[in-house]
Short mmCIF file of the C-alpha atoms (twelve columns), coordinates in Angstrom:
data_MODEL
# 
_entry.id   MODEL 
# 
loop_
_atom_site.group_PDB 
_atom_site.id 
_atom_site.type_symbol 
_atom_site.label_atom_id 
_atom_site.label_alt_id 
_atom_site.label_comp_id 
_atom_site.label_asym_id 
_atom_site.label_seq_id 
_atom_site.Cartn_x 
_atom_site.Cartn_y 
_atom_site.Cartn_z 
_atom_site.pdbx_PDB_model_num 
ATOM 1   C CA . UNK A 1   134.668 23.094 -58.104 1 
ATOM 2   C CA . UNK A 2   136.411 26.188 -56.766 1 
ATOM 3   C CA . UNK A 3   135.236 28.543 -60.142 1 
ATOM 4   C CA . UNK A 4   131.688 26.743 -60.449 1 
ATOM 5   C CA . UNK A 5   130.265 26.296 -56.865 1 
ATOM 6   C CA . UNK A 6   129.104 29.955 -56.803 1 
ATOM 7   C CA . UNK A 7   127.475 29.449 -59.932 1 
ATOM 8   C CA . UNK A 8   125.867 26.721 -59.147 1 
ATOM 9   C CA . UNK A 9   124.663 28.137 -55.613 1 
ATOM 10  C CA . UNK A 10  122.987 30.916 -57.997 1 
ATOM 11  C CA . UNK A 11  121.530 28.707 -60.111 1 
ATOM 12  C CA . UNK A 12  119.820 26.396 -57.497 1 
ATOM 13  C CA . UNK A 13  118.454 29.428 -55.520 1 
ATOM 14  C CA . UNK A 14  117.189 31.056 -58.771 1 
ATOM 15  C CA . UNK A 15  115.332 27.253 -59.413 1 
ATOM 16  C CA . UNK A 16  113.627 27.126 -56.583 1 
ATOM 17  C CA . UNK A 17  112.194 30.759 -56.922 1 
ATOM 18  C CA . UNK A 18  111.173 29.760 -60.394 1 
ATOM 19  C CA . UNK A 19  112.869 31.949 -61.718 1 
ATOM 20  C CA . UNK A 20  114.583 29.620 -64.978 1 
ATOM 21  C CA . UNK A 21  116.066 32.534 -67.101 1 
ATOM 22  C CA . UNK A 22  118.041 33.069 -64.704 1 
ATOM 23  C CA . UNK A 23  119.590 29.883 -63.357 1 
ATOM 24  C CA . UNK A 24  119.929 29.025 -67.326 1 
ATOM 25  C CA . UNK A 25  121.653 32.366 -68.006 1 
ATOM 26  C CA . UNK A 26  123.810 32.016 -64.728 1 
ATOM 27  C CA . UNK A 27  125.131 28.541 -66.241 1 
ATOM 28  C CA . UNK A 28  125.379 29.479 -70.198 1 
ATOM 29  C CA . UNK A 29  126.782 32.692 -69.023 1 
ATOM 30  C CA . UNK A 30  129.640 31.256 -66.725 1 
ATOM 31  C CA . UNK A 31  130.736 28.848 -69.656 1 
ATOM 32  C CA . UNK A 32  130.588 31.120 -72.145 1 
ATOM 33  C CA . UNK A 33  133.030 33.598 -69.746 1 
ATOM 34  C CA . UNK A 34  135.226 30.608 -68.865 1 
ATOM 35  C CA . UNK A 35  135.282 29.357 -72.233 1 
ATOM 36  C CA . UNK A 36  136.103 32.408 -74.414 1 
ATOM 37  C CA . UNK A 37  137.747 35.126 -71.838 1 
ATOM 38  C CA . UNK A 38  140.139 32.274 -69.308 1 
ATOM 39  C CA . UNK A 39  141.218 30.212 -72.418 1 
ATOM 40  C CA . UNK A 40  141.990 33.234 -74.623 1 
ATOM 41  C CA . UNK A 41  143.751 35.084 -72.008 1 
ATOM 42  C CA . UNK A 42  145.836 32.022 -71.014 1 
ATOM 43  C CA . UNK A 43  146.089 31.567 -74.866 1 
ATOM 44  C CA . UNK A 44  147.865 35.046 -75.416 1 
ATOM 45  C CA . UNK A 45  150.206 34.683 -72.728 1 
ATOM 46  C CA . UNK A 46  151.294 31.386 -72.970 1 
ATOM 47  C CA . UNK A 47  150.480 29.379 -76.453 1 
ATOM 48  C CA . UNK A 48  148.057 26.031 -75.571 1 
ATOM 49  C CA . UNK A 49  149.365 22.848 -77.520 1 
ATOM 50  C CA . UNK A 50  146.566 20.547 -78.637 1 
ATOM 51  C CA . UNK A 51  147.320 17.229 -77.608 1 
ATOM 52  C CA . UNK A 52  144.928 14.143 -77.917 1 
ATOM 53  C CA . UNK A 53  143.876 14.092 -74.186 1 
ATOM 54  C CA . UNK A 54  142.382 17.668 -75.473 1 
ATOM 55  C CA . UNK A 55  140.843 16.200 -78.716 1 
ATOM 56  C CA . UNK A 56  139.207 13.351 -76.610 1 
ATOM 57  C CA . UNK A 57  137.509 16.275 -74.077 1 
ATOM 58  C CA . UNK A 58  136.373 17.938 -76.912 1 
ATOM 59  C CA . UNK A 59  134.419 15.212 -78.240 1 
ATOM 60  C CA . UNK A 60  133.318 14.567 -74.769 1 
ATOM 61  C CA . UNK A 61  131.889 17.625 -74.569 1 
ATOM 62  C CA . UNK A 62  129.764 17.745 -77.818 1 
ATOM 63  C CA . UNK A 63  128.603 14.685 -77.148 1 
ATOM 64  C CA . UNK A 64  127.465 15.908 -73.453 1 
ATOM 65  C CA . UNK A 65  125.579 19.101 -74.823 1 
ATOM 66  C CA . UNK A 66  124.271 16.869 -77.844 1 
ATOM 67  C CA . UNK A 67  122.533 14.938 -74.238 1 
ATOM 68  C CA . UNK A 68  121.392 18.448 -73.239 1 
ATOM 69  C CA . UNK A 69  119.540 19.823 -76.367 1 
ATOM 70  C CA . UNK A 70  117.669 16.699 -76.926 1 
ATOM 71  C CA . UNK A 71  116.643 16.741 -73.151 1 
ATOM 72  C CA . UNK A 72  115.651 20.221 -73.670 1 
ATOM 73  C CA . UNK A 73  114.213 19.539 -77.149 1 
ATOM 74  C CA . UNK A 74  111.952 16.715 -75.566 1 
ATOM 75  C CA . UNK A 75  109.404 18.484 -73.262 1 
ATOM 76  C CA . UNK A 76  111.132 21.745 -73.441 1 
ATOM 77  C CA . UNK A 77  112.146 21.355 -70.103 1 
ATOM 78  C CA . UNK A 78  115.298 19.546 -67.897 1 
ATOM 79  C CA . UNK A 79  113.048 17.127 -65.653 1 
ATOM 80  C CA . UNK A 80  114.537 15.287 -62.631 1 
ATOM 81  C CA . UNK A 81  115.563 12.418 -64.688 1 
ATOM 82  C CA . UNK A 82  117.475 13.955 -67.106 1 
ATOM 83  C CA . UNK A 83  119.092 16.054 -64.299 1 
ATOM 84  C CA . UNK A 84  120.394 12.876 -62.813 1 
ATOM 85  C CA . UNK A 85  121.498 11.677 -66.229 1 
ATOM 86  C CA . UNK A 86  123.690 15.029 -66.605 1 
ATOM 87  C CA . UNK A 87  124.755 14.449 -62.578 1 
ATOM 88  C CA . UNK A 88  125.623 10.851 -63.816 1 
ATOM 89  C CA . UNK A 89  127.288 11.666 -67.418 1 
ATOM 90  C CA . UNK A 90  129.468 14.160 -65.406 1 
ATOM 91  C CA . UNK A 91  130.724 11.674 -62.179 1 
ATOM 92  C CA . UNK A 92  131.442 9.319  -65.072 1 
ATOM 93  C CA . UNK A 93  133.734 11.955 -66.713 1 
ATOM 94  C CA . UNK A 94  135.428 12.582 -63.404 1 
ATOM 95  C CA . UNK A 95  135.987 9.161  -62.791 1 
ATOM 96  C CA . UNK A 96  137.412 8.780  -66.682 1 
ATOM 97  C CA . UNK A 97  139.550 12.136 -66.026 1 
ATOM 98  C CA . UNK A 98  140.921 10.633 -62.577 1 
ATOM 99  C CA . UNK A 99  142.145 7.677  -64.053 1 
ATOM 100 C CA . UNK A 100 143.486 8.928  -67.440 1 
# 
């Protein structure tokens, strides 16, 4: 919540002004950073084993932006519905990671 909650600020303010390319950007562009730049750095200093808890997440993961590109595809836009799906799809993930 701590790395994210500034993104997400940004991307709810740049919502409401309309302005999408932006909020979309802010997310993609965050994940992108944490994905490639944290893990990689962590990576070289100290070598990441892949267990199965990891393998699981993984899947988890394609499945969730599998969710988001058909939402996308649909209308070509992220309606209130499917933002409460994604709000939904994640809680249940948090509630999966808490008692794993």
């Amino acid at each position: 919540i701590g790395t994210s909650l500034p993104e997400l600020v940004t991307s709810i303010v740049a919502a409401r002004k309309n302005e999408v390319d932006m909020a979309l950007g802010n997310a993609i562009g965050s994940n992108v950073f944490n994905i490639l730049m944290v893990l990689g750095i962590a990576s070289a200093i100290s070598p990441i084993s892949i267990i199965t808890e990891n393998i699981i997440d993984l899947c988890v993961l394609i499945v969730f932006t599998v969710c988001v590109w058909i939402f996308a595809g649909t209308k070509k836009k992220i309606g209130k519905i499917e933002g409460f799906a994604m709000v939904a799809l994640y809680a249940a993930y948090a509630v999966y990671i808490i008692i794993r």
